């Protein structure tokens, strides 16, 4: 059965771009006396997706002509882009409340080391990327110790979904937010937080991405990139793989690039009887007819490729209790939030089983009106990702803080 575009040509309004004006002072007062040495950009990211964003930002900065030093906490991609790595981002491979609690002493030591490093090198600006449970306290510690330099937060916390009290910390401690999505941008502006948005970086990556040839019957199984996420999702995905094989499909598991050697070794052993893919997940997605797996970046990439996905989430009891109590959104996956409906079926906690994922995939692969509706909804959601050029846009906003000089800083403000 063929599916029409279903309104795909009814484009969303062009995204608003918020420009800047000069400011001769920081919002916390003074002319940045602690940061007058001009030590370039210090960045911090805490997971694989953050490392990808860091690399994109650094490359875009260089393309704009910025030749100052860039250092901080990152990973192999940020390093390849020219970042001097102070600490490895994989020290923050955590997920959920129960995962954070045992690691608190180590995280406190890491935060202390990063704070000391910032004051040691005195960068012109600080860029933190995602990982709010680490970065919000980190920035707060810097402010309490007298740091008056500009702070830019890329991939901002999901304050629109849960723990909205964090928006006060953003307004107090952060000079500019660079969110991924337009609805986040609008929420931040309504909350009095400086924000700029033109599109999602994935629009750039997919504009130049060359998809693999679609393999008949291939189903991508995506357990994620965080240790706790992987260990909780592998069992139901293995069950789903067995059911798919029984129906003649070809399941392939993704092992995300950038995992620690120990975690990768564990996954290889756990998947010794399965077909695995160790290149980037989007290449696997592009060569597959559908997918099942974690609710994070993979679900957005699946949306960009127009691939159907069954989303699974299994967290600790404490994490799930916090989610049920504090979250203000109906869905856990971004494609569903953008679409305003459950385009991707979401199976959470005890419902995150291989059988449920298999039945969802089977329903879509049968075709019919349901499959057509999914494709139309995915096309509309993809359009809401904004225009290309996000990394260059972000880099331009960051460079304004890096090039403004000792006594004159430019700051993004609301239009």
CSV table of C-alpha atoms in Angstrom, one decimal:
chain,number,residue,atom,x,y,z
A,1,UNK,CA,0.0,0.0,0.0
A,2,UNK,CA,1.5,3.3,-1.0
A,3,UNK,CA,1.5,6.3,1.4
A,4,UNK,CA,1.1,9.9,0.4
A,5,UNK,CA,3.2,12.7,2.0
A,6,UNK,CA,0.2,13.7,4.0
A,7,UNK,CA,0.9,17.3,4.5
A,8,UNK,CA,4.7,17.0,4.3
A,9,UNK,CA,4.8,20.0,2.0
A,10,UNK,CA,3.1,22.3,4.5
A,11,UNK,CA,6.3,23.6,6.0
A,12,UNK,CA,6.6,24.9,9.5
A,13,UNK,CA,7.4,28.6,9.8
A,14,UNK,CA,11.1,29.4,9.5
A,15,UNK,CA,12.8,29.1,12.9
A,16,UNK,CA,13.5,32.3,14.6
A,17,UNK,CA,17.2,33.2,15.1
A,18,UNK,CA,18.0,35.4,18.1
A,19,UNK,CA,20.8,37.9,17.5
A,20,UNK,CA,23.2,39.5,20.0
A,21,UNK,CA,24.0,42.9,21.3
A,22,UNK,CA,27.1,44.2,23.1
A,23,UNK,CA,27.3,44.2,26.8
A,24,UNK,CA,30.2,45.8,28.7
A,25,UNK,CA,29.5,43.8,31.9
A,26,UNK,CA,28.6,40.3,33.0
A,27,UNK,CA,25.2,39.7,34.5
A,28,UNK,CA,26.9,38.9,37.8
A,29,UNK,CA,28.7,42.2,37.8
A,30,UNK,CA,32.3,43.3,37.0
A,31,UNK,CA,34.5,43.0,34.0
A,32,UNK,CA,35.6,39.4,34.4
A,33,UNK,CA,38.7,40.1,36.5
A,34,UNK,CA,39.2,36.4,37.2
A,35,UNK,CA,39.4,35.6,33.5
A,36,UNK,CA,41.4,38.4,32.0
A,37,UNK,CA,44.2,36.1,30.8
A,38,UNK,CA,42.2,34.9,27.8
A,39,UNK,CA,42.7,31.2,28.1
A,40,UNK,CA,40.5,30.2,25.2
A,41,UNK,CA,37.5,27.9,25.6
A,42,UNK,CA,37.1,25.3,28.3
A,43,UNK,CA,34.5,22.6,27.4
A,44,UNK,CA,33.0,19.7,29.3
A,45,UNK,CA,30.9,16.8,28.0
A,46,UNK,CA,29.8,13.6,29.8
A,47,UNK,CA,28.7,11.0,27.2
A,48,UNK,CA,29.1,9.9,23.6
A,49,UNK,CA,26.5,12.2,22.1
A,50,UNK,CA,28.1,15.1,24.0
A,51,UNK,CA,31.5,14.2,22.6
A,52,UNK,CA,29.9,14.3,19.1
A,53,UNK,CA,28.4,17.8,19.8
A,54,UNK,CA,31.7,19.0,21.2
A,55,UNK,CA,33.6,17.9,18.1
A,56,UNK,CA,31.1,19.6,15.8
A,57,UNK,CA,31.3,22.9,17.8
A,58,UNK,CA,35.1,22.9,17.8
A,59,UNK,CA,35.3,22.2,14.0
A,60,UNK,CA,32.8,25.0,13.4
A,61,UNK,CA,34.7,27.4,15.6
A,62,UNK,CA,37.9,26.7,13.6
A,63,UNK,CA,36.0,27.2,10.3
A,64,UNK,CA,35.0,30.6,11.6
A,65,UNK,CA,38.6,31.5,12.1
A,66,UNK,CA,38.9,31.0,15.9
A,67,UNK,CA,42.5,29.9,16.6
A,68,UNK,CA,42.5,30.0,20.4
A,69,UNK,CA,43.1,27.0,22.6
A,70,UNK,CA,40.3,24.6,23.4
A,71,UNK,CA,40.6,22.2,26.3
A,72,UNK,CA,38.5,20.3,28.8
A,73,UNK,CA,36.7,17.0,29.5
A,74,UNK,CA,35.8,15.2,26.3
A,75,UNK,CA,36.4,12.0,24.3
A,76,UNK,CA,38.0,10.8,21.1
A,77,UNK,CA,35.8,12.8,18.7
A,78,UNK,CA,36.5,16.1,20.6
A,79,UNK,CA,40.2,15.2,20.7
A,80,UNK,CA,40.3,14.6,16.9
A,81,UNK,CA,38.6,18.0,16.4
A,82,UNK,CA,41.5,19.7,18.2
A,83,UNK,CA,40.5,19.7,21.9
A,84,UNK,CA,43.2,19.2,24.5
A,85,UNK,CA,41.6,16.5,26.7
A,86,UNK,CA,42.0,17.1,30.4
A,87,UNK,CA,39.7,14.3,31.6
A,88,UNK,CA,38.0,11.5,29.7
A,89,UNK,CA,34.2,12.0,29.4
A,90,UNK,CA,33.6,8.3,30.1
A,91,UNK,CA,34.0,8.9,33.8
A,92,UNK,CA,30.4,10.2,33.6
A,93,UNK,CA,28.7,7.1,32.1
A,94,UNK,CA,25.8,7.1,34.5
A,95,UNK,CA,22.0,6.8,34.1
A,96,UNK,CA,19.4,7.4,36.8
A,97,UNK,CA,19.4,8.2,40.5
A,98,UNK,CA,20.5,4.7,41.7
A,99,UNK,CA,23.5,4.8,39.3
A,100,UNK,CA,24.6,8.3,40.6
A,101,UNK,CA,24.4,7.6,44.3
A,102,UNK,CA,27.3,5.1,44.6
A,103,UNK,CA,29.5,7.3,42.4
A,104,UNK,CA,29.0,10.5,44.4
A,105,UNK,CA,32.4,10.6,46.0
A,106,UNK,CA,34.2,10.1,42.6
A,107,UNK,CA,32.0,12.7,40.9
A,108,UNK,CA,32.7,15.2,43.7
A,109,UNK,CA,36.4,14.7,43.2
A,110,UNK,CA,36.0,15.1,39.5
A,111,UNK,CA,34.0,18.2,39.8
A,112,UNK,CA,36.6,19.7,42.2
A,113,UNK,CA,39.4,18.9,39.7
A,114,UNK,CA,37.5,20.6,36.9
A,115,UNK,CA,36.8,23.7,39.0
A,116,UNK,CA,40.4,23.9,39.9
A,117,UNK,CA,41.4,23.5,36.3
A,118,UNK,CA,39.1,26.3,35.2
A,119,UNK,CA,40.6,28.7,37.7
A,120,UNK,CA,44.1,27.5,36.7
A,121,UNK,CA,43.8,28.2,33.0
A,122,UNK,CA,41.3,31.1,33.2
A,123,UNK,CA,39.5,30.5,29.9
A,124,UNK,CA,37.6,33.3,28.2
A,125,UNK,CA,34.4,31.2,28.2
A,126,UNK,CA,33.1,27.9,29.5
A,127,UNK,CA,31.0,25.5,27.4
A,128,UNK,CA,29.1,22.6,29.1
A,129,UNK,CA,27.2,20.1,27.0
A,130,UNK,CA,24.3,18.0,28.3
A,131,UNK,CA,24.8,15.8,31.5
A,132,UNK,CA,22.9,18.2,33.7
A,133,UNK,CA,23.3,16.2,37.0
A,134,UNK,CA,27.0,16.9,36.7
A,135,UNK,CA,27.2,20.2,34.9
A,136,UNK,CA,24.6,22.2,36.9
A,137,UNK,CA,26.4,21.6,40.2
A,138,UNK,CA,29.8,22.1,38.4
A,139,UNK,CA,28.7,25.6,37.1
A,140,UNK,CA,27.2,26.4,40.5
A,141,UNK,CA,30.5,25.6,42.2
A,142,UNK,CA,32.3,27.9,39.9
A,143,UNK,CA,30.0,30.7,40.5
A,144,UNK,CA,30.2,30.3,44.3
A,145,UNK,CA,34.0,30.4,44.1
A,146,UNK,CA,33.9,33.7,42.2
A,147,UNK,CA,33.9,32.7,38.6
A,148,UNK,CA,32.4,35.6,36.7
A,149,UNK,CA,33.2,34.5,33.1
A,150,UNK,CA,30.6,33.6,30.6
A,151,UNK,CA,29.0,30.1,30.7
A,152,UNK,CA,27.3,28.6,27.6
A,153,UNK,CA,25.1,25.5,28.0
A,154,UNK,CA,24.6,23.5,24.9
A,155,UNK,CA,22.0,20.7,24.9
A,156,UNK,CA,20.2,22.1,27.8
A,157,UNK,CA,18.5,20.1,30.6
A,158,UNK,CA,15.0,19.0,30.0
A,159,UNK,CA,13.5,21.5,32.4
A,160,UNK,CA,10.3,21.5,30.3
A,161,UNK,CA,9.8,17.8,31.2
A,162,UNK,CA,10.8,17.4,34.8
A,163,UNK,CA,12.5,19.1,37.7
A,164,UNK,CA,11.5,22.5,36.4
A,165,UNK,CA,13.2,24.2,39.4
A,166,UNK,CA,16.4,23.8,37.5
A,167,UNK,CA,15.4,26.6,35.2
A,168,UNK,CA,16.2,29.0,38.1
A,169,UNK,CA,19.8,27.7,38.1
A,170,UNK,CA,20.1,28.2,34.4
A,171,UNK,CA,18.8,31.8,34.7
A,172,UNK,CA,21.2,32.5,37.6
A,173,UNK,CA,24.4,30.8,36.5
A,174,UNK,CA,24.3,30.5,32.7
A,175,UNK,CA,24.7,33.3,30.2
A,176,UNK,CA,23.3,31.5,27.1
A,177,UNK,CA,21.5,28.2,26.4
A,178,UNK,CA,21.8,26.4,23.1
A,179,UNK,CA,18.9,23.9,23.1
A,180,UNK,CA,18.3,21.2,20.5
A,181,UNK,CA,14.7,21.8,19.8
A,182,UNK,CA,12.4,24.7,19.1
A,183,UNK,CA,9.9,23.8,21.9
A,184,UNK,CA,12.8,23.8,24.4
A,185,UNK,CA,13.9,27.2,23.1
A,186,UNK,CA,10.5,28.7,23.5
A,187,UNK,CA,10.1,27.3,27.0
A,188,UNK,CA,13.4,28.8,28.1
A,189,UNK,CA,12.5,32.2,26.7
A,190,UNK,CA,9.2,32.1,28.5
A,191,UNK,CA,11.1,31.2,31.7
A,192,UNK,CA,13.4,34.2,31.4
A,193,UNK,CA,16.5,32.3,30.3
A,194,UNK,CA,18.7,33.6,27.5
A,195,UNK,CA,18.4,31.1,24.6
A,196,UNK,CA,19.3,30.8,20.9
A,197,UNK,CA,18.1,28.3,18.4
A,198,UNK,CA,18.1,27.8,14.6
A,199,UNK,CA,18.0,24.0,14.3
A,200,UNK,CA,19.2,20.6,15.5
A,201,UNK,CA,22.8,19.6,14.6
A,202,UNK,CA,21.5,16.4,13.3
A,203,UNK,CA,20.0,18.3,10.3
A,204,UNK,CA,23.5,19.1,9.2
A,205,UNK,CA,24.8,15.6,9.7
A,206,UNK,CA,21.9,14.0,7.8
A,207,UNK,CA,22.1,16.6,5.0
A,208,UNK,CA,25.5,15.1,4.1
A,209,UNK,CA,24.9,11.6,5.3
A,210,UNK,CA,25.0,8.9,2.7
A,211,UNK,CA,22.7,6.1,3.8
A,212,UNK,CA,23.6,2.4,3.4
A,213,UNK,CA,21.6,0.2,1.1
A,214,UNK,CA,18.5,-1.1,2.8
A,215,UNK,CA,18.9,-4.8,3.6
A,216,UNK,CA,15.6,-6.7,3.3
A,217,UNK,CA,14.5,-8.1,6.7
A,218,UNK,CA,17.2,-6.3,8.7
A,219,UNK,CA,16.0,-5.0,12.1
A,220,UNK,CA,18.4,-2.7,14.1
A,221,UNK,CA,18.5,-3.4,17.9
A,222,UNK,CA,20.0,-0.5,19.8
A,223,UNK,CA,20.7,-1.0,23.5
A,224,UNK,CA,22.2,2.5,24.0
A,225,UNK,CA,25.6,3.7,25.1
A,226,UNK,CA,25.4,4.0,28.9
A,227,UNK,CA,26.4,1.0,31.0
A,228,UNK,CA,23.2,0.8,33.1
A,229,UNK,CA,21.1,1.3,30.0
A,230,UNK,CA,22.8,-1.5,28.1
A,231,UNK,CA,22.7,-4.0,30.9
A,232,UNK,CA,19.0,-3.4,31.4
A,233,UNK,CA,18.0,-3.4,27.8
A,234,UNK,CA,20.0,-6.3,26.4
A,235,UNK,CA,17.8,-9.1,27.9
A,236,UNK,CA,14.6,-7.9,26.3
A,237,UNK,CA,16.3,-7.1,23.1
A,238,UNK,CA,17.8,-10.6,23.0
A,239,UNK,CA,14.3,-12.0,23.5
A,240,UNK,CA,13.1,-9.7,20.6
A,241,UNK,CA,15.9,-10.9,18.4
A,242,UNK,CA,14.9,-14.6,19.0
A,243,UNK,CA,11.3,-13.8,18.0
A,244,UNK,CA,12.4,-11.9,15.0
A,245,UNK,CA,14.6,-14.7,13.7
A,246,UNK,CA,11.7,-17.2,14.1
A,247,UNK,CA,9.7,-15.0,11.7
A,248,UNK,CA,12.4,-14.8,9.2
A,249,UNK,CA,13.8,-11.3,10.0
A,250,UNK,CA,17.5,-10.5,10.5
A,251,UNK,CA,18.2,-8.7,13.8
A,252,UNK,CA,21.5,-6.9,14.2
A,253,UNK,CA,22.8,-5.4,17.5
A,254,UNK,CA,24.6,-2.1,17.6
A,255,UNK,CA,27.7,-1.8,19.8
A,256,UNK,CA,28.1,2.0,20.1
A,257,UNK,CA,31.5,3.4,19.1
A,258,UNK,CA,33.3,5.1,22.0
A,259,UNK,CA,32.4,2.6,24.8
A,260,UNK,CA,35.0,1.9,27.4
A,261,UNK,CA,37.1,-1.2,26.6
A,262,UNK,CA,35.6,-3.1,29.5
A,263,UNK,CA,32.0,-2.3,28.5
A,264,UNK,CA,32.7,-3.2,24.9
A,265,UNK,CA,34.3,-6.5,25.9
A,266,UNK,CA,31.3,-7.3,28.1
A,267,UNK,CA,28.9,-6.6,25.2
A,268,UNK,CA,30.8,-8.6,22.7
A,269,UNK,CA,30.7,-11.6,25.1
A,270,UNK,CA,27.0,-11.1,25.8
A,271,UNK,CA,26.2,-10.9,22.0
A,272,UNK,CA,28.6,-13.7,21.0
A,273,UNK,CA,25.7,-15.6,19.3
A,274,UNK,CA,24.3,-12.5,17.6
A,275,UNK,CA,25.2,-10.4,14.5
A,276,UNK,CA,26.7,-7.1,15.7
A,277,UNK,CA,27.5,-3.7,14.2
A,278,UNK,CA,30.3,-1.6,15.6
A,279,UNK,CA,30.1,1.3,13.2
A,280,UNK,CA,27.9,4.3,13.9
A,281,UNK,CA,24.4,3.5,14.7
A,282,UNK,CA,22.8,5.7,12.0
A,283,UNK,CA,24.5,3.6,9.3
A,284,UNK,CA,22.9,0.5,10.8
A,285,UNK,CA,19.5,2.3,11.0
A,286,UNK,CA,19.7,3.4,7.4
A,287,UNK,CA,20.3,-0.2,6.2
A,288,UNK,CA,17.4,-1.5,8.3
A,289,UNK,CA,13.7,-1.6,7.7
A,290,UNK,CA,12.8,-0.9,11.4
A,291,UNK,CA,14.4,-0.7,14.9
A,292,UNK,CA,13.9,-1.3,18.6
A,293,UNK,CA,15.9,0.1,21.5
A,294,UNK,CA,16.8,2.9,23.8
A,295,UNK,CA,14.9,6.2,23.9
A,296,UNK,CA,17.7,8.6,23.4
A,297,UNK,CA,19.6,9.9,20.4
A,298,UNK,CA,18.9,6.7,18.5
A,299,UNK,CA,15.2,7.5,18.4
A,300,UNK,CA,15.8,11.0,16.9
A,301,UNK,CA,18.2,9.5,14.3
A,302,UNK,CA,15.5,6.9,13.4
A,303,UNK,CA,13.0,9.8,12.9
A,304,UNK,CA,15.5,11.6,10.7
A,305,UNK,CA,15.8,8.5,8.5
A,306,UNK,CA,12.1,7.8,8.5
A,307,UNK,CA,12.6,4.5,10.3
A,308,UNK,CA,10.0,3.0,12.6
A,309,UNK,CA,11.2,2.2,16.1
A,310,UNK,CA,9.9,0.5,19.2
A,311,UNK,CA,11.2,2.4,22.2
A,312,UNK,CA,12.2,0.6,25.4
A,313,UNK,CA,13.1,2.1,28.8
A,314,UNK,CA,14.2,0.3,31.9
A,315,UNK,CA,15.5,2.3,34.8
A,316,UNK,CA,16.0,1.6,38.5
A,317,UNK,CA,13.0,1.7,40.8
A,318,UNK,CA,14.2,5.1,42.2
A,319,UNK,CA,14.6,6.5,38.7
A,320,UNK,CA,11.2,5.4,37.7
A,321,UNK,CA,9.6,6.6,40.9
A,322,UNK,CA,11.2,10.0,40.3
A,323,UNK,CA,10.0,10.0,36.7
A,324,UNK,CA,6.4,9.1,37.6
A,325,UNK,CA,6.4,11.8,40.3
A,326,UNK,CA,8.1,14.7,38.7
A,327,UNK,CA,7.9,14.4,34.9
A,328,UNK,CA,5.5,16.8,33.1
A,329,UNK,CA,5.3,15.1,29.7
A,330,UNK,CA,3.3,12.2,28.3
A,331,UNK,CA,6.2,10.6,26.4
A,332,UNK,CA,9.8,9.7,27.0
A,333,UNK,CA,11.1,9.9,23.3
A,334,UNK,CA,11.7,13.1,21.5
A,335,UNK,CA,10.0,12.1,18.3
A,336,UNK,CA,6.7,11.5,20.2
A,337,UNK,CA,7.1,14.8,22.1
A,338,UNK,CA,7.6,16.7,18.8
A,339,UNK,CA,4.7,14.9,17.1
A,340,UNK,CA,2.4,15.2,20.1
A,341,UNK,CA,1.4,11.6,19.7
A,342,UNK,CA,2.8,8.1,20.2
A,343,UNK,CA,4.3,7.6,16.8
A,344,UNK,CA,6.9,5.3,18.3
A,345,UNK,CA,5.4,2.8,20.8
A,346,UNK,CA,6.9,3.3,24.2
A,347,UNK,CA,7.4,0.3,26.5
A,348,UNK,CA,8.5,1.3,30.0
A,349,UNK,CA,9.8,-0.7,33.0
A,350,UNK,CA,7.9,-4.0,33.2
A,351,UNK,CA,6.3,-3.4,29.7
A,352,UNK,CA,9.8,-3.2,28.2
A,353,UNK,CA,9.8,-6.8,27.0
A,354,UNK,CA,11.1,-8.5,23.9
A,355,UNK,CA,7.6,-9.7,23.2
A,356,UNK,CA,6.0,-6.3,23.3
A,357,UNK,CA,8.8,-4.8,21.0
A,358,UNK,CA,8.3,-7.7,18.6
A,359,UNK,CA,4.5,-7.2,18.4
A,360,UNK,CA,5.0,-3.5,17.7
A,361,UNK,CA,7.5,-4.2,14.9
A,362,UNK,CA,5.3,-6.8,13.4
A,363,UNK,CA,2.3,-4.4,13.4
A,364,UNK,CA,4.2,-1.8,11.5
A,365,UNK,CA,5.8,-4.2,9.1
A,366,UNK,CA,2.4,-5.6,8.1
A,367,UNK,CA,1.9,-2.2,6.4
A,368,UNK,CA,-1.6,-0.8,6.0
A,369,UNK,CA,-3.0,2.5,7.3
A,370,UNK,CA,-1.1,2.3,10.6
A,371,UNK,CA,2.3,2.2,8.7
A,372,UNK,CA,1.2,5.1,6.5
A,373,UNK,CA,0.2,7.2,9.4
A,374,UNK,CA,3.5,6.6,11.1
A,375,UNK,CA,5.4,7.7,8.0
A,376,UNK,CA,3.4,10.9,7.6
A,377,UNK,CA,3.9,11.7,11.3
A,378,UNK,CA,7.6,11.1,11.1
A,379,UNK,CA,7.9,13.3,8.0
A,380,UNK,CA,6.2,16.2,9.8
A,381,UNK,CA,8.3,15.7,13.0
A,382,UNK,CA,11.5,15.8,11.0
A,383,UNK,CA,10.5,19.2,9.5
A,384,UNK,CA,10.3,20.6,13.0
A,385,UNK,CA,14.0,20.0,13.5
A,386,UNK,CA,14.8,23.3,11.9
A,387,UNK,CA,17.3,24.4,9.3
A,388,UNK,CA,20.9,23.2,8.6
A,389,UNK,CA,23.9,25.1,10.0
A,390,UNK,CA,23.3,24.5,13.7
A,391,UNK,CA,26.9,23.8,14.6
A,392,UNK,CA,28.0,27.0,12.8
A,393,UNK,CA,25.2,28.9,14.5
A,394,UNK,CA,26.3,27.6,17.9
A,395,UNK,CA,29.9,28.3,17.2
A,396,UNK,CA,29.1,31.9,16.1
A,397,UNK,CA,27.3,32.5,19.4
A,398,UNK,CA,30.1,31.0,21.4
A,399,UNK,CA,32.8,33.0,19.4
A,400,UNK,CA,31.1,36.2,20.4
A,401,UNK,CA,32.2,35.5,24.0
A,402,UNK,CA,35.6,34.5,22.9
A,403,UNK,CA,36.4,37.5,20.7
A,404,UNK,CA,34.8,40.3,22.7
A,405,UNK,CA,37.9,41.1,24.7
A,406,UNK,CA,38.7,41.7,28.3
A,407,UNK,CA,36.3,44.6,29.0
A,408,UNK,CA,33.6,44.1,26.4
A,409,UNK,CA,31.6,40.9,26.2
A,410,UNK,CA,28.8,40.3,23.8
A,411,UNK,CA,25.8,38.6,25.2
A,412,UNK,CA,22.8,36.9,23.5
A,413,UNK,CA,19.5,38.4,24.6
A,414,UNK,CA,15.9,37.7,23.9
A,415,UNK,CA,14.4,39.2,20.7
